[in-house]
């Protein structure tokens, strides 16, 4: 108990006095007995450390310097509007790890754990509970948050046992979120920073993105909540109705363009160069700072035990790197001693990373992405290709692909065990099933499948599957409703027939 109290008093001192504080912090600290002398030492040392905490900082550096692990003179303040390095390459947000290392792994674990489930602004958010690792310099008052994150890490017991013989399979439901996808994690960070920049007098008229549906939903919601104009470029007829209606309802300026996602991406990059509209796609490395917290959250939910595998569906390929970065930071800062192997799963109809991987990383060629049920990853020329390759190589990872039939069958199987998955989760589940079949993923391996969006955004594909109306697809796990007369006898007949078949 003593240890808990010490920690409580210390962590409260890290919190700003302003903001909501509707209930006290729930604390999950495992140590229960500590001697008084030790406690005293702990208090003193933690207070000393806390004084140094103000030195936390982050800046943009060229991603190439991260890749090659070479120091660079080129860096930019996060308050600058910059998306590319001087050579046109990607940027990365680099934290002052030496400042963060003033606190040990135990300290960070206890701090993050202490914030779970609180309503203390903004630390109850799964993203902002890790604020020091995300955007350390921002004032709490500038943060735009819907208390995103803290999503369910679901033990997929029945799916694992029934279809794979696995007992340690988990699904991280990132789609059970404010706008129904993991994009909320990154968007809270990006829109908060825009809010700050506008308050600082930067002439930003709004924020814009190209989207396959989820980025635009998140952008428009967070912007609406902060009263910032948002602009979204959508490929016409290529996103679900549920996704389309989100930015419309949230008051975004929506352009439906007669092109695909890659065409929209090209246009928004040009437009944001010429107009004072801030770019919200994951080319902007700020987004990934929020998304990386899902990786930290998984560790936290496993009581800091590292899973063997994490499988992530990939499109524009920012998220796979965000997961890598989250795990890697935990390793570098002493919270864990190894990182999981990462698998990026792509639709076979939009598989540029998979083809590159299969070529032995010899020949990257963008592809023309074909129609796929996993419409949010129908992307042929991913902006974060270099980030994804880095994440895969440095986690001893893999890339897998899934055909349309595999995607829909995997989704149906998962749903039949009580989930309600999106097709992108179907892509990741297919990758898992293939890697299990090949014996790459072991039966006892602790495995996490990242579910990136809510299944309710993709009901049309489920309707088509369960009504067996998909051309050239057997839809073998379809469960269509039975039309029956509203009469006792007729109802009894069909029920009896069903029960006999089942027994
Ligand atoms: C639901 C969903 N899953 C997966 C992805 C892939 O994420 P990323 O583009 O970061 O690879 C996206 C967006 O691209 C998405 O919207
Ligand atoms: N699936 C995304 C595609 C854009 O990805 P981003 O992460 O670069 O914004 C979407 O929903 O728009």
XYZ file of C-alpha atoms in Angstrom, residues 373 403-406 408-409 412 464-480:
25
model
C -14.049 -5.430 -49.770
C -7.901 -12.767 -51.440
C -11.448 -11.430 -51.448
C -12.929 -14.807 -50.575
C -10.415 -15.337 -47.773
C -14.970 -12.467 -46.336
C -14.744 -16.016 -44.958
C -17.732 -14.444 -41.198
C -23.930 -9.322 -49.634
C -22.011 -12.222 -48.096
C -24.853 -13.555 -45.976
C -27.315 -13.231 -48.849
C -24.817 -15.106 -51.065
C -24.993 -12.402 -53.679
C -21.271 -12.003 -54.294
C -20.306 -13.073 -57.796
C -17.947 -16.086 -57.941
C -17.871 -16.513 -54.160
C -19.231 -19.589 -52.375
C -19.936 -17.588 -49.184
C -19.611 -20.873 -47.318
C -20.241 -19.406 -43.893
C -23.328 -17.421 -44.923
C -26.158 -17.426 -42.434
C -29.143 -16.004 -44.313
